[in-house]
CSV table of N, CA and C in Angstrom, one decimal:
chain,number,residue,atom,x,y,z
A,1,MET,N,-9.2,12.5,14.8
A,1,MET,CA,-8.5,11.6,15.7
A,1,MET,C,-7.4,12.4,16.4
A,2,THR,N,-7.2,12.0,17.7
A,2,THR,CA,-6.1,12.7,18.4
A,2,THR,C,-4.8,12.0,18.0
A,3,VAL,N,-3.7,12.6,18.4
A,3,VAL,CA,-2.4,12.1,18.1
A,3,VAL,C,-2.2,10.7,18.7
A,4,GLN,N,-2.7,10.5,19.9
A,4,GLN,CA,-2.6,9.2,20.6
A,4,GLN,C,-3.5,8.2,19.8
A,5,GLU,N,-4.6,8.5,19.3
A,5,GLU,CA,-5.5,7.6,18.5
A,5,GLU,C,-4.8,7.3,17.2
A,6,ASP,N,-4.2,8.3,16.6
A,6,ASP,CA,-3.4,8.1,15.3
A,6,ASP,C,-2.3,7.1,15.6
A,7,LYS,N,-1.5,7.2,16.6
A,7,LYS,CA,-0.4,6.3,16.9
A,7,LYS,C,-1.0,4.9,17.2
A,8,LYS,N,-2.1,4.8,17.9
A,8,LYS,CA,-2.7,3.5,18.2
A,8,LYS,C,-3.1,2.8,16.9
A,9,LYS,N,-3.7,3.6,16.0
A,9,LYS,CA,-4.2,3.0,14.7
A,9,LYS,C,-3.0,2.6,13.9
A,10,ILE,N,-1.9,3.4,13.8
A,10,ILE,CA,-0.7,3.0,13.1
A,10,ILE,C,-0.1,1.8,13.6
A,11,VAL,N,0.0,1.6,14.9
A,11,VAL,CA,0.6,0.4,15.6
A,11,VAL,C,-0.3,-0.8,15.2
A,12,GLU,N,-1.6,-0.6,15.3
A,12,GLU,CA,-2.5,-1.7,14.9
A,12,GLU,C,-2.3,-2.2,13.5
A,13,LEU,N,-2.2,-1.2,12.6
A,13,LEU,CA,-1.9,-1.6,11.2
A,13,LEU,C,-0.5,-2.2,11.0
A,14,LEU,N,0.5,-1.7,11.7
A,14,LEU,CA,1.8,-2.2,11.6
A,14,LEU,C,1.8,-3.7,12.1
A,15,ASN,N,1.1,-3.9,13.2
A,15,ASN,CA,1.0,-5.3,13.7
A,15,ASN,C,0.3,-6.2,12.7
A,16,ASP,N,-0.8,-5.7,12.1
A,16,ASP,CA,-1.4,-6.5,11.0
A,16,ASP,C,-0.4,-6.9,9.9
A,17,ILE,N,0.5,-5.9,9.6
A,17,ILE,CA,1.5,-6.1,8.6
A,17,ILE,C,2.6,-7.1,9.0
A,18,ILE,N,3.0,-6.9,10.3
A,18,ILE,CA,4.1,-7.9,10.7
A,18,ILE,C,3.6,-9.3,10.7
A,19,GLU,N,2.3,-9.5,11.1
A,19,GLU,CA,1.7,-10.8,11.1
A,19,GLU,C,1.7,-11.4,9.7
A,20,MET,N,1.4,-10.5,8.7
A,20,MET,CA,1.4,-10.9,7.3
A,20,MET,C,2.8,-11.3,6.8
A,21,GLU,N,3.8,-10.4,7.2
A,21,GLU,CA,5.1,-10.6,6.7
A,21,GLU,C,5.7,-11.9,7.3
A,22,ILE,N,5.4,-12.2,8.6
A,22,ILE,CA,5.9,-13.4,9.2
A,22,ILE,C,5.2,-14.6,8.5
A,23,SER,N,4.0,-14.5,8.2
A,23,SER,CA,3.2,-15.5,7.5
A,23,SER,C,3.9,-15.7,6.1
A,24,ALA,N,4.4,-14.7,5.5
A,24,ALA,CA,5.0,-14.8,4.2
A,24,ALA,C,6.2,-15.7,4.3
A,25,VAL,N,7.0,-15.6,5.4
A,25,VAL,CA,8.2,-16.4,5.6
A,25,VAL,C,7.8,-17.8,5.5
A,26,ILE,N,6.8,-18.2,6.3
A,26,ILE,CA,6.3,-19.6,6.4
A,26,ILE,C,5.7,-20.0,5.1
A,27,ARG,N,4.9,-19.2,4.5
A,27,ARG,CA,4.3,-19.5,3.2
A,27,ARG,C,5.3,-19.8,2.1
A,28,TYR,N,6.2,-18.9,2.0
A,28,TYR,CA,7.2,-19.0,0.9
A,28,TYR,C,8.2,-20.2,1.1
A,29,LEU,N,8.5,-20.4,2.4
A,29,LEU,CA,9.4,-21.5,2.6
A,29,LEU,C,8.7,-22.8,2.3
A,30,HIS,N,7.4,-22.9,2.7
A,30,HIS,CA,6.6,-24.1,2.4
A,30,HIS,C,6.5,-24.3,0.9
A,31,TYR,N,6.2,-23.2,0.2
A,31,TYR,CA,6.1,-23.3,-1.3
A,31,TYR,C,7.4,-23.8,-1.9
A,32,ALA,N,8.5,-23.3,-1.4
A,32,ALA,CA,9.8,-23.7,-1.9
A,32,ALA,C,10.0,-25.2,-1.7
A,33,LEU,N,9.6,-25.7,-0.6
A,33,LEU,CA,9.8,-27.1,-0.3
A,33,LEU,C,8.9,-28.0,-1.1
A,34,MET,N,7.8,-27.5,-1.6
A,34,MET,CA,6.8,-28.3,-2.3
A,34,MET,C,6.9,-28.3,-3.8
A,35,ILE,N,7.8,-27.5,-4.3
A,35,ILE,CA,7.9,-27.4,-5.8
A,35,ILE,C,8.6,-28.6,-6.3
A,36,LYS,N,8.0,-29.2,-7.3
A,36,LYS,CA,8.7,-30.4,-8.0
A,36,LYS,C,8.6,-30.1,-9.5
A,37,GLY,N,9.4,-30.8,-10.2
A,37,GLY,CA,9.3,-30.8,-11.7
A,37,GLY,C,10.6,-30.2,-12.3
A,38,PRO,N,10.6,-30.1,-13.6
A,38,PRO,CA,11.8,-29.8,-14.3
A,38,PRO,C,12.3,-28.3,-14.1
A,39,ASN,N,11.4,-27.4,-13.7
A,39,ASN,CA,11.7,-26.0,-13.5
A,39,ASN,C,11.9,-25.7,-12.1
A,40,ARG,N,12.1,-26.7,-11.2
A,40,ARG,CA,12.1,-26.5,-9.8
A,40,ARG,C,13.1,-25.5,-9.3
A,41,ILE,N,14.4,-25.6,-9.8
A,41,ILE,CA,15.5,-24.9,-9.2
A,41,ILE,C,15.2,-23.4,-9.2
A,42,PRO,N,14.9,-22.8,-10.3
A,42,PRO,CA,14.7,-21.3,-10.3
A,42,PRO,C,13.5,-20.9,-9.5
A,43,ILE,N,12.5,-21.7,-9.5
A,43,ILE,CA,11.3,-21.3,-8.7
A,43,ILE,C,11.5,-21.4,-7.2
A,44,VAL,N,12.2,-22.5,-6.8
A,44,VAL,CA,12.6,-22.7,-5.4
A,44,VAL,C,13.4,-21.5,-5.0
A,45,LYS,N,14.4,-21.1,-5.8
A,45,LYS,CA,15.2,-19.9,-5.4
A,45,LYS,C,14.4,-18.7,-5.2
A,46,TRP,N,13.4,-18.5,-6.2
A,46,TRP,CA,12.6,-17.3,-6.1
A,46,TRP,C,11.7,-17.3,-4.8
A,47,PHE,N,11.2,-18.5,-4.4
A,47,PHE,CA,10.4,-18.6,-3.2
A,47,PHE,C,11.3,-18.4,-2.0
A,48,HIS,N,12.5,-18.9,-2.0
A,48,HIS,CA,13.4,-18.6,-0.8
A,48,HIS,C,13.8,-17.2,-0.7
A,49,ASP,N,14.0,-16.5,-1.9
A,49,ASP,CA,14.2,-15.1,-1.9
A,49,ASP,C,13.0,-14.3,-1.3
A,50,GLN,N,11.8,-14.7,-1.6
A,50,GLN,CA,10.6,-14.1,-1.1
A,50,GLN,C,10.5,-14.3,0.4
A,51,ALA,N,10.9,-15.5,0.9
A,51,ALA,CA,10.8,-15.8,2.4
A,51,ALA,C,11.8,-14.9,3.1
A,52,ASN,N,13.0,-14.8,2.5
A,52,ASN,CA,14.0,-13.9,3.1
A,52,ASN,C,13.6,-12.5,3.2
A,53,GLU,N,13.0,-12.0,2.1
A,53,GLU,CA,12.5,-10.7,2.0
A,53,GLU,C,11.4,-10.5,3.1
A,54,GLY,N,10.5,-11.4,3.2
A,54,GLY,CA,9.4,-11.3,4.3
A,54,GLY,C,10.0,-11.2,5.7
A,55,TYR,N,11.1,-11.9,5.9
A,55,TYR,CA,11.8,-11.8,7.2
A,55,TYR,C,12.4,-10.4,7.4
A,56,ALA,N,13.0,-9.9,6.4
A,56,ALA,CA,13.6,-8.5,6.4
A,56,ALA,C,12.5,-7.5,6.6
A,57,HIS,N,11.3,-7.6,6.0
A,57,HIS,CA,10.2,-6.7,6.1
A,57,HIS,C,9.6,-6.8,7.5
A,58,ALA,N,9.5,-8.0,8.0
A,58,ALA,CA,8.9,-8.2,9.4
A,58,ALA,C,9.8,-7.5,10.4
A,59,SER,N,11.1,-7.6,10.3
A,59,SER,CA,12.1,-7.0,11.2
A,59,SER,C,12.0,-5.5,11.1
A,60,MET,N,11.9,-4.9,9.9
A,60,MET,CA,11.8,-3.5,9.7
A,60,MET,C,10.5,-3.0,10.3
A,61,ILE,N,9.4,-3.7,10.1
A,61,ILE,CA,8.1,-3.3,10.6
A,61,ILE,C,8.1,-3.4,12.1
A,62,GLY,N,8.7,-4.4,12.7
A,62,GLY,CA,8.8,-4.5,14.1
A,62,GLY,C,9.6,-3.4,14.7
A,63,GLU,N,10.6,-3.0,14.1
A,63,GLU,CA,11.4,-1.8,14.6
A,63,GLU,C,10.5,-0.5,14.6
A,64,LYS,N,9.7,-0.4,13.6
A,64,LYS,CA,8.8,0.8,13.5
A,64,LYS,C,7.8,0.7,14.6
A,65,ILE,N,7.2,-0.5,14.9
A,65,ILE,CA,6.2,-0.6,15.9
A,65,ILE,C,6.8,-0.2,17.3
A,66,THR,N,8.1,-0.7,17.6
A,66,THR,CA,8.6,-0.3,18.8
A,66,THR,C,9.0,1.2,18.9
A,67,ALA,N,9.4,1.8,17.7
A,67,ALA,CA,9.6,3.2,17.7
A,67,ALA,C,8.4,4.0,18.0
A,68,TYR,N,7.2,3.5,17.7
A,68,TYR,CA,5.9,4.1,18.0
A,68,TYR,C,5.5,3.8,19.4
A,69,GLY,N,6.3,3.0,20.2
A,69,GLY,CA,5.9,2.7,21.5
A,69,GLY,C,5.0,1.5,21.6
A,70,GLY,N,4.9,0.7,20.5
A,70,GLY,CA,4.0,-0.4,20.5
A,70,GLY,C,4.8,-1.7,20.8
A,71,HIS,N,4.1,-2.8,20.8
A,71,HIS,CA,4.6,-4.1,21.1
A,71,HIS,C,4.3,-5.0,19.9
A,72,PRO,N,5.4,-5.4,19.2
A,72,PRO,CA,5.2,-6.3,18.0
A,72,PRO,C,4.4,-7.5,18.3
A,73,SER,N,3.5,-7.8,17.5
A,73,SER,CA,2.6,-9.0,17.6
A,73,SER,C,3.4,-10.3,17.5
A,74,LEU,N,3.0,-11.3,18.2
A,74,LEU,CA,3.6,-12.6,18.1
A,74,LEU,C,2.7,-13.5,17.2
A,75,LYS,N,1.6,-13.0,16.7
A,75,LYS,CA,0.7,-13.8,15.9
A,75,LYS,C,1.2,-13.9,14.5
A,76,VAL,N,0.8,-14.9,13.8
A,76,VAL,CA,1.1,-15.1,12.4
A,76,VAL,C,-0.2,-15.2,11.7
A,77,SER,N,-0.4,-14.5,10.6
A,77,SER,CA,-1.6,-14.6,9.8
A,77,SER,C,-1.7,-16.0,9.3
A,78,PRO,N,-2.9,-16.6,9.3
A,78,PRO,CA,-3.1,-18.0,8.9
A,78,PRO,C,-2.5,-18.2,7.5
A,79,VAL,N,-1.9,-19.4,7.4
A,79,VAL,CA,-1.4,-19.8,6.1
A,79,VAL,C,-2.2,-21.1,5.8
A,80,PRO,N,-3.2,-20.9,4.9
A,80,PRO,CA,-4.0,-22.1,4.6
A,80,PRO,C,-3.2,-23.2,3.8
A,81,GLU,N,-3.4,-24.4,4.2
A,81,GLU,CA,-2.8,-25.5,3.5
A,81,GLU,C,-3.9,-26.0,2.5
A,82,THR,N,-3.7,-25.7,1.3
A,82,THR,CA,-4.6,-26.1,0.2
A,82,THR,C,-4.3,-27.5,-0.3
A,83,ASN,N,-3.2,-28.0,0.0
A,83,ASN,CA,-2.8,-29.3,-0.5
A,83,ASN,C,-2.7,-29.3,-2.0
A,84,THR,N,-2.6,-28.2,-2.6
A,84,THR,CA,-2.4,-28.1,-4.0
A,84,THR,C,-1.0,-27.6,-4.3
A,85,HIS,N,-0.2,-28.4,-4.8
A,85,HIS,CA,1.3,-28.1,-4.9
A,85,HIS,C,1.8,-28.0,-6.3
A,86,LYS,N,0.9,-27.7,-7.2
A,86,LYS,CA,1.3,-27.5,-8.6
A,86,LYS,C,1.7,-26.0,-8.7
A,87,VAL,N,2.7,-25.8,-9.5
A,87,VAL,CA,3.4,-24.5,-9.5
A,87,VAL,C,2.4,-23.4,-9.8
A,88,LEU,N,1.5,-23.6,-10.8
A,88,LEU,CA,0.5,-22.5,-11.1
A,88,LEU,C,-0.5,-22.2,-10.0
A,89,ASP,N,-0.8,-23.3,-9.3
A,89,ASP,CA,-1.7,-23.1,-8.1
A,89,ASP,C,-1.0,-22.4,-7.0
A,90,ILE,N,0.2,-22.7,-6.8
A,90,ILE,CA,1.0,-22.0,-5.7
A,90,ILE,C,1.2,-20.6,-6.1
A,91,LEU,N,1.4,-20.3,-7.3
A,91,LEU,CA,1.6,-18.9,-7.8
A,91,LEU,C,0.3,-18.1,-7.7
A,92,ALA,N,-0.8,-18.8,-7.9
A,92,ALA,CA,-2.1,-18.1,-7.8
A,92,ALA,C,-2.4,-17.8,-6.3
A,93,GLU,N,-2.0,-18.7,-5.4
A,93,GLU,CA,-2.1,-18.4,-4.0
A,93,GLU,C,-1.2,-17.2,-3.6
A,94,SER,N,0.0,-17.2,-4.1
A,94,SER,CA,0.9,-16.2,-3.9
A,94,SER,C,0.4,-14.8,-4.3
A,95,LEU,N,-0.2,-14.8,-5.5
A,95,LEU,CA,-0.8,-13.6,-6.0
A,95,LEU,C,-1.8,-13.0,-5.1
A,96,ASP,N,-2.7,-13.9,-4.6
A,96,ASP,CA,-3.8,-13.5,-3.7
A,96,ASP,C,-3.2,-12.9,-2.4
A,97,PHE,N,-2.1,-13.6,-1.9
A,97,PHE,CA,-1.5,-13.1,-0.7
A,97,PHE,C,-0.8,-11.7,-0.9
A,98,GLU,N,-0.1,-11.6,-2.0
A,98,GLU,CA,0.6,-10.3,-2.3
A,98,GLU,C,-0.4,-9.2,-2.5
A,99,LEU,N,-1.6,-9.4,-3.1
A,99,LEU,CA,-2.6,-8.4,-3.2
A,99,LEU,C,-3.2,-8.0,-1.9
A,100,LYS,N,-3.3,-8.9,-1.0
A,100,LYS,CA,-3.8,-8.6,0.4
A,100,LYS,C,-2.7,-7.7,1.1
A,101,ALA,N,-1.5,-8.1,1.0
A,101,ALA,CA,-0.4,-7.3,1.6
A,101,ALA,C,-0.3,-5.9,1.0
A,102,LEU,N,-0.5,-5.8,-0.3
A,102,LEU,CA,-0.5,-4.5,-0.9
A,102,LEU,C,-1.6,-3.6,-0.4
A,103,ALA,N,-2.8,-4.2,-0.2
A,103,ALA,CA,-3.9,-3.4,0.3
A,103,ALA,C,-3.7,-3.0,1.7
A,104,LYS,N,-3.0,-3.8,2.5
A,104,LYS,CA,-2.8,-3.4,3.9
A,104,LYS,C,-1.8,-2.3,4.0
A,105,TYR,N,-0.7,-2.3,3.1
A,105,TYR,CA,0.2,-1.2,3.1
A,105,TYR,C,-0.5,0.1,2.6
A,106,LYS,N,-1.4,0.0,1.6
A,106,LYS,CA,-2.1,1.2,1.1
A,106,LYS,C,-3.0,1.7,2.2
A,107,GLU,N,-3.6,0.9,3.0
A,107,GLU,CA,-4.4,1.3,4.1
A,107,GLU,C,-3.6,2.1,5.1
A,108,LEU,N,-2.4,1.6,5.4
A,108,LEU,CA,-1.5,2.2,6.4
A,108,LEU,C,-1.1,3.6,5.9
A,109,LEU,N,-0.8,3.7,4.6
A,109,LEU,CA,-0.4,5.0,4.0
A,109,LEU,C,-1.4,6.1,4.3
A,110,LYS,N,-2.7,5.8,4.4
A,110,LYS,CA,-3.7,6.8,4.7
A,110,LYS,C,-3.6,7.4,6.1
A,111,HIS,N,-2.8,6.7,7.0
A,111,HIS,CA,-2.7,7.1,8.4
A,111,HIS,C,-1.4,7.7,8.8
A,112,VAL,N,-0.4,7.8,7.9
A,112,VAL,CA,0.9,8.2,8.3
A,112,VAL,C,1.0,9.7,8.7
A,113,GLY,N,0.1,10.5,8.3
A,113,GLY,CA,0.1,11.9,8.7
A,113,GLY,C,1.4,12.6,8.2
A,114,ASP,N,2.1,13.3,9.1
A,114,ASP,CA,3.2,14.0,8.7
A,114,ASP,C,4.5,13.3,9.1
A,115,ASP,N,4.5,12.0,9.4
A,115,ASP,CA,5.6,11.2,9.6
A,115,ASP,C,6.3,10.8,8.3
A,116,VAL,N,7.2,11.6,7.9
A,116,VAL,CA,7.8,11.4,6.6
A,116,VAL,C,8.6,10.1,6.5
A,117,ALA,N,9.3,9.7,7.6
A,117,ALA,CA,10.0,8.5,7.6
A,117,ALA,C,9.1,7.3,7.4
A,118,LEU,N,8.0,7.3,8.1
A,118,LEU,CA,7.0,6.2,7.9
A,118,LEU,C,6.4,6.2,6.5
A,119,GLU,N,6.1,7.4,6.1
A,119,GLU,CA,5.5,7.5,4.7
A,119,GLU,C,6.5,6.9,3.7
A,120,GLU,N,7.7,7.3,3.8
A,120,GLU,CA,8.7,6.8,2.8
A,120,GLU,C,8.8,5.3,2.9
A,121,LEU,N,8.8,4.7,4.1
A,121,LEU,CA,8.9,3.3,4.3
A,121,LEU,C,7.7,2.6,3.7
A,122,VAL,N,6.5,3.1,3.9
A,122,VAL,CA,5.3,2.5,3.4
A,122,VAL,C,5.3,2.6,1.9
A,123,ARG,N,5.6,3.8,1.4
A,123,ARG,CA,5.6,3.9,-0.1
A,123,ARG,C,6.6,2.9,-0.7
A,124,GLY,N,7.8,2.7,-0.1
A,124,GLY,CA,8.7,1.8,-0.6
A,124,GLY,C,8.2,0.3,-0.6
A,125,GLN,N,7.4,0.0,0.5
A,125,GLN,CA,6.8,-1.3,0.6
A,125,GLN,C,5.7,-1.5,-0.5
A,126,ILE,N,5.0,-0.4,-0.7
A,126,ILE,CA,3.9,-0.5,-1.7
A,126,ILE,C,4.6,-0.7,-3.1
A,127,ARG,N,5.7,0.0,-3.4
A,127,ARG,CA,6.4,-0.3,-4.6
A,127,ARG,C,6.8,-1.7,-4.7
A,128,LEU,N,7.4,-2.3,-3.7
A,128,LEU,CA,7.9,-3.7,-3.7
A,128,LEU,C,6.7,-4.6,-3.9
A,129,GLU,N,5.7,-4.4,-3.1
A,129,GLU,CA,4.5,-5.3,-3.2
A,129,GLU,C,3.9,-5.3,-4.6
A,130,THR,N,3.8,-4.1,-5.2
A,130,THR,CA,3.3,-3.9,-6.5
A,130,THR,C,4.2,-4.7,-7.5
A,131,GLU,N,5.5,-4.6,-7.4
A,131,GLU,CA,6.4,-5.3,-8.2
A,131,GLU,C,6.2,-6.8,-8.1
A,132,HIS,N,6.0,-7.3,-6.9
A,132,HIS,CA,5.7,-8.7,-6.6
A,132,HIS,C,4.5,-9.1,-7.4
A,133,VAL,N,3.4,-8.3,-7.2
A,133,VAL,CA,2.2,-8.6,-7.9
A,133,VAL,C,2.4,-8.7,-9.4
A,134,GLU,N,3.1,-7.7,-10.0
A,134,GLU,CA,3.4,-7.7,-11.4
A,134,GLU,C,4.2,-8.9,-11.8
A,135,GLU,N,5.2,-9.3,-11.0
A,135,GLU,CA,6.0,-10.5,-11.4
A,135,GLU,C,5.2,-11.8,-11.3
A,136,VAL,N,4.4,-11.9,-10.3
A,136,VAL,CA,3.6,-13.2,-10.2
A,136,VAL,C,2.6,-13.2,-11.4
A,137,ARG,N,2.0,-12.1,-11.7
A,137,ARG,CA,1.1,-12.0,-12.8
A,137,ARG,C,1.8,-12.4,-14.1
A,138,LYS,N,3.0,-12.0,-14.3
A,138,LYS,CA,3.8,-12.4,-15.5
A,138,LYS,C,4.1,-13.9,-15.5
A,139,MET,N,4.4,-14.4,-14.3
A,139,MET,CA,4.7,-15.8,-14.2
A,139,MET,C,3.4,-16.7,-14.5
A,140,LEU,N,2.3,-16.1,-14.1
A,140,LEU,CA,1.0,-16.8,-14.4
A,140,LEU,C,0.5,-16.5,-15.8
A,141,ASP,N,1.1,-15.5,-16.4
A,141,ASP,CA,0.7,-15.1,-17.7
A,141,ASP,C,-0.8,-14.5,-17.7
A,142,VAL,N,-1.0,-13.7,-16.7
A,142,VAL,CA,-2.3,-13.0,-16.6
A,142,VAL,C,-2.1,-11.5,-16.4
A,143,ASN,N,-3.1,-10.7,-16.7
A,143,ASN,CA,-3.0,-9.3,-16.5
A,143,ASN,C,-3.6,-8.8,-15.3
């Protein structure tokens, strides 16, 4: 691949990621609003924290897109409404989403080349997404 093709692929992947991160804001806010039951308060806080983190990630990824000369996408990855609002079901949906985000960051890592700043950013995001996956698995009590 040429340098221009590499940059184009990186911007494409970054746009996929910004769409996922914006989707995370919507997803986690919705989840927070739908939680009911005796353990609601700590779970709602956790989902609000996840929504805020998604916003911060989207902003950071958008800055990287423009640094590469790209245009941040205005699209949002679809957030399916399953109409299942039980905590364990919502957490299972969350786990699926986090695994997809982790895979997308790992795909981007393969294309960073010698851009150390981008590599460090992506590796940091992989660490965070991995920690999210681990946390949700603990909450679901699955390995």
